[in-house]
mmCIF file of C-alpha atoms in Angstrom:
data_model
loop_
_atom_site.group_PDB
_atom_site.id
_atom_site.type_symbol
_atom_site.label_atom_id
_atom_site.label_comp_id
_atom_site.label_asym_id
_atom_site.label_seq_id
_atom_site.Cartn_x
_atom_site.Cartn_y
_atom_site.Cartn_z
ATOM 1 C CA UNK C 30 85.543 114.710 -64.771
ATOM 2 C CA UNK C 31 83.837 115.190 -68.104
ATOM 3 C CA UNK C 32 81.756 112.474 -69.479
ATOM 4 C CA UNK C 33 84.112 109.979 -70.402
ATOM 5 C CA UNK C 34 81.443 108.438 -72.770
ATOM 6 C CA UNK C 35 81.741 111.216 -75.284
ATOM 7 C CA UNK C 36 85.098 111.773 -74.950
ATOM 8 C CA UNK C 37 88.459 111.139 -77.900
ATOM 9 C CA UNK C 38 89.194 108.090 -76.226
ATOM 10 C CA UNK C 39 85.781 106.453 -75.505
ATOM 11 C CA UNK C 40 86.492 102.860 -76.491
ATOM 12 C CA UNK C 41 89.970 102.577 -76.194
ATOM 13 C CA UNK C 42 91.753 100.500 -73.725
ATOM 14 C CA UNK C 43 95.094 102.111 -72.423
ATOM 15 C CA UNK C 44 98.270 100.474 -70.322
ATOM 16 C CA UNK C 45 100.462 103.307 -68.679
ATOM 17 C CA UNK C 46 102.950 101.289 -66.321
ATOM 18 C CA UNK C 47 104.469 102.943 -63.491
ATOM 19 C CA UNK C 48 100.963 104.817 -62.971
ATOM 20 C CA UNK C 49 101.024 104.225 -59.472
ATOM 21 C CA UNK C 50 102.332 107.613 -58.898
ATOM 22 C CA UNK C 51 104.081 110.534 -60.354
ATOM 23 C CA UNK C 52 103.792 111.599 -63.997
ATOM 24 C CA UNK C 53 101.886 107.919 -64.474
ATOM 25 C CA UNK C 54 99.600 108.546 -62.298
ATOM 26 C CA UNK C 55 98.551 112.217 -63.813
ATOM 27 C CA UNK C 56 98.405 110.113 -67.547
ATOM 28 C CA UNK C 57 96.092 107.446 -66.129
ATOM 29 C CA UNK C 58 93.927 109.962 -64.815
ATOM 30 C CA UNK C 59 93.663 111.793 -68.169
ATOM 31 C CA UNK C 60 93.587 108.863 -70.726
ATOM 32 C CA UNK C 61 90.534 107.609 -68.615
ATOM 33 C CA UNK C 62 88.831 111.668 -68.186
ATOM 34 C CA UNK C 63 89.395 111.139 -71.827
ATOM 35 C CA UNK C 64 86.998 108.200 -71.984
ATOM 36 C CA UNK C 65 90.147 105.414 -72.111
ATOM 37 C CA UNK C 66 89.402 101.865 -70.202
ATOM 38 C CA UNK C 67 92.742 102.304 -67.935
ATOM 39 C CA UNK C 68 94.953 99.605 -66.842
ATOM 40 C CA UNK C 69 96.650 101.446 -63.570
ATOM 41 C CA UNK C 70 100.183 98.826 -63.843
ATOM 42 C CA UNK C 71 102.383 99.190 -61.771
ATOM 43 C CA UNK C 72 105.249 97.436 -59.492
ATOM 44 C CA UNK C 73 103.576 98.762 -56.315
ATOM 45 C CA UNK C 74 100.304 97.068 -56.269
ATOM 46 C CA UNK C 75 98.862 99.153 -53.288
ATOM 47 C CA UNK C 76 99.911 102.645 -55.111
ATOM 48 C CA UNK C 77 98.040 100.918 -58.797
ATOM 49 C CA UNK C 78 95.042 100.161 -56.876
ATOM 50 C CA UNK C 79 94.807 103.560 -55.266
ATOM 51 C CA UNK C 80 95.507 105.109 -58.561
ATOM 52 C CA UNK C 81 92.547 102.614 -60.120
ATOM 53 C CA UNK C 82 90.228 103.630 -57.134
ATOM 54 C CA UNK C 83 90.506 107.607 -57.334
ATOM 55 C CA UNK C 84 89.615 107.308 -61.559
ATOM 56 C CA UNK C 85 86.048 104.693 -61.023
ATOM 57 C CA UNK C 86 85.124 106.898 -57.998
ATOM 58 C CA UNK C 87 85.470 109.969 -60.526
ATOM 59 C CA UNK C 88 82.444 110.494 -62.847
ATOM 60 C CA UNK C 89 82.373 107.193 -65.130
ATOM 61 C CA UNK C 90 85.834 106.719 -64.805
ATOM 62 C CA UNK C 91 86.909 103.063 -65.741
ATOM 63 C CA UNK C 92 90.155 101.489 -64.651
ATOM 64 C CA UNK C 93 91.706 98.113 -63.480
ATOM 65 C CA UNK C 94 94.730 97.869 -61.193
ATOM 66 C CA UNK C 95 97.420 95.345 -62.808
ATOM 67 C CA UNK C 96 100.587 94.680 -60.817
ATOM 68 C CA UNK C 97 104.070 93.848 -63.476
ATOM 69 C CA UNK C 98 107.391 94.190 -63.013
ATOM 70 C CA UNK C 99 108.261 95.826 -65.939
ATOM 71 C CA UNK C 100 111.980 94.479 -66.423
ATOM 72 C CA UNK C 101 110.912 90.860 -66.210
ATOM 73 C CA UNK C 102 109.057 88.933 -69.452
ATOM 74 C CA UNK C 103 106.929 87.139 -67.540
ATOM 75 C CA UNK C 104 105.220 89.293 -65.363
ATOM 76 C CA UNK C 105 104.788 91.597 -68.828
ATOM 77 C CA UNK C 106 103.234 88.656 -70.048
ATOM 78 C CA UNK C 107 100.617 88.000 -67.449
ATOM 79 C CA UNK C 108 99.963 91.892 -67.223
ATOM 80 C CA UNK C 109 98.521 92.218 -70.728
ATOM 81 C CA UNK C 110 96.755 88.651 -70.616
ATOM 82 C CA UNK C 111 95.081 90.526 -67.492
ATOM 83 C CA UNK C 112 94.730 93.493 -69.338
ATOM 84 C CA UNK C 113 93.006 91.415 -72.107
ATOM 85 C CA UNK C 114 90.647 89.374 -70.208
ATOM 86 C CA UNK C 115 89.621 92.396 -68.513
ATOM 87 C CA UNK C 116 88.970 94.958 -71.086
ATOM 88 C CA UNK C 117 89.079 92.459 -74.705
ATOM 89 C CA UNK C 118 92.311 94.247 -75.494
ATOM 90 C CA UNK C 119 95.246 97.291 -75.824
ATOM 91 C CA UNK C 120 94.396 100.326 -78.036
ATOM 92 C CA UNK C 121 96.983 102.669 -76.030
ATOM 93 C CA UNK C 122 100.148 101.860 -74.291
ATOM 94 C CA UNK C 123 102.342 104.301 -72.443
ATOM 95 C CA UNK C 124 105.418 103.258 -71.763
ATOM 96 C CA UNK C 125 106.064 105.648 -68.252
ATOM 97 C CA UNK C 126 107.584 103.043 -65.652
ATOM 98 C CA UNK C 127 111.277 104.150 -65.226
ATOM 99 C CA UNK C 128 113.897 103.904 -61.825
ATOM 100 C CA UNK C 129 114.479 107.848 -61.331
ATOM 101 C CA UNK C 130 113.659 109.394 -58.145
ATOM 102 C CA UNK C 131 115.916 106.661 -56.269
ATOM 103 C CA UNK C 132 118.976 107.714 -58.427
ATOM 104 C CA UNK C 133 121.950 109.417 -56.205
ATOM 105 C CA UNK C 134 123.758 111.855 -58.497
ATOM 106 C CA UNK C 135 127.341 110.860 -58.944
ATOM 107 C CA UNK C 136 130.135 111.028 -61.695
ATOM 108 C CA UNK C 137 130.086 108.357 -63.850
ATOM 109 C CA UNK C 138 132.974 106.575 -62.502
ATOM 110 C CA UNK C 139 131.403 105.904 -59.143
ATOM 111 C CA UNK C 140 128.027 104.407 -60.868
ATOM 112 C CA UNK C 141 127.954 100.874 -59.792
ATOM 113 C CA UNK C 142 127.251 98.549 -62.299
ATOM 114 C CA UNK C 143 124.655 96.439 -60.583
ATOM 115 C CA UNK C 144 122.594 100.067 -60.548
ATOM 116 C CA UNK C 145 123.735 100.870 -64.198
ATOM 117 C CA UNK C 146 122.105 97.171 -64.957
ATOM 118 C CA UNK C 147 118.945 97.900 -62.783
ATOM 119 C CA UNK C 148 118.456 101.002 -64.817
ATOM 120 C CA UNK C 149 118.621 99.648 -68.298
ATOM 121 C CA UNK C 150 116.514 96.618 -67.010
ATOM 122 C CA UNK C 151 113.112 98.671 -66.079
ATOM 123 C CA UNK C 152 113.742 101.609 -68.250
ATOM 124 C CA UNK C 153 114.667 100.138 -71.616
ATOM 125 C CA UNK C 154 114.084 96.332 -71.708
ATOM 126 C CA UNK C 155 110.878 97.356 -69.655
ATOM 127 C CA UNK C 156 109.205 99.356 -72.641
ATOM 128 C CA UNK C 157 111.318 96.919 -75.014
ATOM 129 C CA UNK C 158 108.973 93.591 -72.787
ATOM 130 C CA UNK C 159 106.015 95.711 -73.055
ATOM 131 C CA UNK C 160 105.607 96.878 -76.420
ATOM 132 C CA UNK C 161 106.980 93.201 -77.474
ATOM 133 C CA UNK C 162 103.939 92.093 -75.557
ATOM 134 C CA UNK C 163 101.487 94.969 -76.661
ATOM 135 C CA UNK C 164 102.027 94.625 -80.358
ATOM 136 C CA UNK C 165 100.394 91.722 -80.971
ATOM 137 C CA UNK C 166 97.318 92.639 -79.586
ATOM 138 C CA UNK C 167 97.535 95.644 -81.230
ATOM 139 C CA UNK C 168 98.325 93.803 -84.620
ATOM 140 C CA UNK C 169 95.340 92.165 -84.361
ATOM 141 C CA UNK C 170 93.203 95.061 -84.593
ATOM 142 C CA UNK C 171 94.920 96.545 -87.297
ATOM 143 C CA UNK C 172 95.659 99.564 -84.789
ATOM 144 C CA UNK C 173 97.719 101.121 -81.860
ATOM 145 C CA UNK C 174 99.247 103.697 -79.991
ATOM 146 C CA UNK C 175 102.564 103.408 -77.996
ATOM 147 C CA UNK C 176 104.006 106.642 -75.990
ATOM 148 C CA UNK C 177 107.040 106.240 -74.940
ATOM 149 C CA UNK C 178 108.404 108.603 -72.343
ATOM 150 C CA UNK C 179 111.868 109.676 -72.755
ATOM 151 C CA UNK C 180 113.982 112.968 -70.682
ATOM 152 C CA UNK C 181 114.442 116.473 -71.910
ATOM 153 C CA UNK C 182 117.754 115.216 -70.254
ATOM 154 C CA UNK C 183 119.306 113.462 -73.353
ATOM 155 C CA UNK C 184 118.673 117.022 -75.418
ATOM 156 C CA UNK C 185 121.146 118.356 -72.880
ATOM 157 C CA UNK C 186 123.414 116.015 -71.389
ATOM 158 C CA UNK C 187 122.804 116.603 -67.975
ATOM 159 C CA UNK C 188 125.903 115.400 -65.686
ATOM 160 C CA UNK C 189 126.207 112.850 -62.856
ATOM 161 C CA UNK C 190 122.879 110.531 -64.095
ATOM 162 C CA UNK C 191 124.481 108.881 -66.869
ATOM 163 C CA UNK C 192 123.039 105.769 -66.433
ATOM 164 C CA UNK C 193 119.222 107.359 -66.852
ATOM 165 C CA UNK C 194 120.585 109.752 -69.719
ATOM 166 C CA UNK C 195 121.715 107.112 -71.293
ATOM 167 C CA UNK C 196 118.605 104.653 -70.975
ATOM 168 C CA UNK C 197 116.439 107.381 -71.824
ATOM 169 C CA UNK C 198 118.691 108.299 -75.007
ATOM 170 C CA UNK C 199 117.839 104.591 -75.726
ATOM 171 C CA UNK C 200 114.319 105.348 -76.051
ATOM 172 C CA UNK C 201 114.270 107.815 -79.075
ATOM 173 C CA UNK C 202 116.307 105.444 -80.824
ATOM 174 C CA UNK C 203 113.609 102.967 -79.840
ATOM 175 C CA UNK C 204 110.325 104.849 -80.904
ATOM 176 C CA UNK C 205 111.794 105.389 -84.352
ATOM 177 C CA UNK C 206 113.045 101.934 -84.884
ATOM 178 C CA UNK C 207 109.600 100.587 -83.704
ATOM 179 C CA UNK C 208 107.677 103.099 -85.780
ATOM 180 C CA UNK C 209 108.910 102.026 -89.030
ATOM 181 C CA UNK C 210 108.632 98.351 -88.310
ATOM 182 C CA UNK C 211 104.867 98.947 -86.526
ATOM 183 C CA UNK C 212 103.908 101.591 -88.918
ATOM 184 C CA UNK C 213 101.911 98.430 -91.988
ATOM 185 C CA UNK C 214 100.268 97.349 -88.777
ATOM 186 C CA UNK C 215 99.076 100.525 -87.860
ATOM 187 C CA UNK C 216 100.836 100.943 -84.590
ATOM 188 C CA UNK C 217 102.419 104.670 -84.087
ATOM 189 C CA UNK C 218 105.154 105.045 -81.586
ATOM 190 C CA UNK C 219 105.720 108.227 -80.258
ATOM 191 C CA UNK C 220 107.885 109.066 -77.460
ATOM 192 C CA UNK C 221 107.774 112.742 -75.256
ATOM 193 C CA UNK C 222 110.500 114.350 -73.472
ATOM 194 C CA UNK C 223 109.534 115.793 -70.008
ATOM 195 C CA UNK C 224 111.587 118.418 -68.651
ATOM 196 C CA UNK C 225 112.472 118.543 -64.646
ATOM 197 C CA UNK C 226 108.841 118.110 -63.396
ATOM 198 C CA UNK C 227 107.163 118.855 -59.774
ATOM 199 C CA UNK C 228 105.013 115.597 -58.734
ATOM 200 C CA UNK C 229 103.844 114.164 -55.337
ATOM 201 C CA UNK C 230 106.814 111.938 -55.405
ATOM 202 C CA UNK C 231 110.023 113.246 -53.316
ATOM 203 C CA UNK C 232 113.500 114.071 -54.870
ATOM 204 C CA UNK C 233 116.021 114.407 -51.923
ATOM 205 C CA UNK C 234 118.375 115.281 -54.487
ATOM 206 C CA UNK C 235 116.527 118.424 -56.104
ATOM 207 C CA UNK C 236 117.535 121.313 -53.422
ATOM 208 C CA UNK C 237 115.512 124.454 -53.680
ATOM 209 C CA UNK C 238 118.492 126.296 -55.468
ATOM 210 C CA UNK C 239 118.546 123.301 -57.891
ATOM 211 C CA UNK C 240 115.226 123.914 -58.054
ATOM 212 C CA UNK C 241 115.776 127.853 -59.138
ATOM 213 C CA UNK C 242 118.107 127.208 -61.577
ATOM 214 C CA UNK C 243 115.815 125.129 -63.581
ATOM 215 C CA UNK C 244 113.267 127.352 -63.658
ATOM 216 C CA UNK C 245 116.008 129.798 -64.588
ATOM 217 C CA UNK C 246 117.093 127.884 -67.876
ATOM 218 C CA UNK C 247 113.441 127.776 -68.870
ATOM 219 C CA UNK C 248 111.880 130.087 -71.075
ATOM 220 C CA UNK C 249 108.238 130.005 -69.013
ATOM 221 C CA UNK C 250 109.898 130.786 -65.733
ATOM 222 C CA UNK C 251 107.917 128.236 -63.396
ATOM 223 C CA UNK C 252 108.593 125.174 -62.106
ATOM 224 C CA UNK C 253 106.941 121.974 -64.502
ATOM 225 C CA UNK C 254 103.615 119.945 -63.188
ATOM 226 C CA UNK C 255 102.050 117.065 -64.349
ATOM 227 C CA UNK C 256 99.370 118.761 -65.710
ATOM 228 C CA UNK C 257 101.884 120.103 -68.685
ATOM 229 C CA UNK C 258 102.427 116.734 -70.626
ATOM 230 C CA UNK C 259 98.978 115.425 -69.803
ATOM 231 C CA UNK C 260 97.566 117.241 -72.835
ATOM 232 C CA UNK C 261 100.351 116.016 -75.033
ATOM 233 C CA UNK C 262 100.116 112.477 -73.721
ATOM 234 C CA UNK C 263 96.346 112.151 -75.121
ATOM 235 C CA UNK C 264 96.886 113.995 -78.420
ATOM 236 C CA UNK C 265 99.800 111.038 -79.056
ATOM 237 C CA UNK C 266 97.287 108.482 -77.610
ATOM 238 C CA UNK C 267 94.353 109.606 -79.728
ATOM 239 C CA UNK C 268 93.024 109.662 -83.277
ATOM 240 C CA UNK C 269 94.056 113.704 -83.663
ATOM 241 C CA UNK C 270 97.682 112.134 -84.564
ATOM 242 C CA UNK C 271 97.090 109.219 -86.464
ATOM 243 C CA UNK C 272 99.536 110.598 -89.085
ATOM 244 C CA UNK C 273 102.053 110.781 -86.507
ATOM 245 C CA UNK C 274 104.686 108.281 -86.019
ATOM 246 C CA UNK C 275 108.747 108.051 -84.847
ATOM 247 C CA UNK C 276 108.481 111.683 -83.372
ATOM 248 C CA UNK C 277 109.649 113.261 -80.126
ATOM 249 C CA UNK C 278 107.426 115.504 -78.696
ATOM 250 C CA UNK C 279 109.905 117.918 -76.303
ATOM 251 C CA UNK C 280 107.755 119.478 -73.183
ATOM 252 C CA UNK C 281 110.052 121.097 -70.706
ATOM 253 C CA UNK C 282 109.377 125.019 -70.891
ATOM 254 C CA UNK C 283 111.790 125.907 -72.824
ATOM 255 C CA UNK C 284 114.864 124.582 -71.627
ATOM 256 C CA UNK C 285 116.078 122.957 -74.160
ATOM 257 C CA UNK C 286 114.665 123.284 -78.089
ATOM 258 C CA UNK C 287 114.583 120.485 -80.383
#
């Protein structure tokens, strides 16, 4: 790791939830390489802490485990009074935690709607909770950034996930809303679309012919990594797009253009 100290985001204090693992886990790392105070928050309290571990034993890396369940007000609540105490308050907050990887493809008519309610809990009322609880905070500094992160899946409809299609969908409509009501305070909201990416976390469903036809449909024939939104994830969290606000930032290789 670089020296945090002199990096675009020495100062700030960022939130990424669900960066226990996965794409949240690659942010965290960055946003704090970057110089970012992190707060690793996460449902999985073991996987946050492990997350929070690997970024202070890197060079000056600075970052706080802080458990939430991102679908309920309360434990929202008590995460960013933790994150407060801790760090004297939110400059960045990404907006990652989401129920994927769990999801069994299946038509639309066979979605049960205890799952379809589960889904639209944690990823839209979650980032709903969060930034309701952020922007306060953020108010009171007279600045903020929140990064929402969306699917490369609404931009093409994919089949047989319509409950995450749809509560990702949700989110663009989200960050632009937000953005024009945050925007006097001097809160940007953001929100990125990652295409079908490779990360430690397993996908029973992704077979390795799935797996060849998305790289297929791709302009840059190779399979997506963390490492390819990172970059984009810290230019929307840092001072390089201040003028930037209600966008969606598409990342997926190609597949789909927006």
């Amino acid at each position: 790791m670089a020296d945090p100290a002199a990096g675009p985001l020495a100062g700030r204090v960022a939130v990424v939830t669900g960066g226990g693992q996965g794409l949240g886990r690659a942010f965290a790392h960055r946003l704090a390489a970057d110089g970012a105070r992190v707060a690793v928050a996460d449902r999985n309290a073991d996987a946050a802490a492990t997350v929070a571990a690997e970024i202070s034993s890197a060079a000056g890396g600075t970052a706080v485990a802080v458990p939430v369940d991102v679908a309920d007000e309360v434990s929202v609540a008590a995460m960013t009074g933790q994150v407060v105490d801790a760090y004297g308050g939110i400059d960045v907050l990404v907006n990652n935690a989401a129920v994927f990887s769990t999801l069994a493809m299946r038509p639309f008519d066979e979605i049960d709607p205890a799952e379809w309610d589960r889904v639209m809990a944690v990823n839209v009322r979650g980032p709903f909770l969060c930034a309701r609880a952020a922007a306060p905070v953020m108010r009171h500094a007279g600045y903020g950034k929140i990064v929402n992160i969306s699917s490369a899946t609404v931009w093409i409809g994919r089949p047989h996930y319509l409950h995450y299609v749809t509560s990702k969908a949700a989110l663009i409509g989200m960050t632009r809303a937000l953005a024009t009501e945050l925007g006097p305070a001097g809160i940007r909201v953001n929100a990125v679309t990652p295409g079908a990416t490779r990360t430690e976390i397993p996908r029973a469903t992704v077979t390795p012919e799935q797996e060849r036809a998305i790289v297929a449909g791709q302009a840059i024939k190779r399979r997506q990594v963390p490492g390819d939104l990172v970059g984009v994830v810290a230019f929307l969290a840092g001072a390089d797009s201040d003028f930037m606000t209600g966008q969606t930032v598409n990342v997926d290789g190609g597949a789909a253009f927006h």
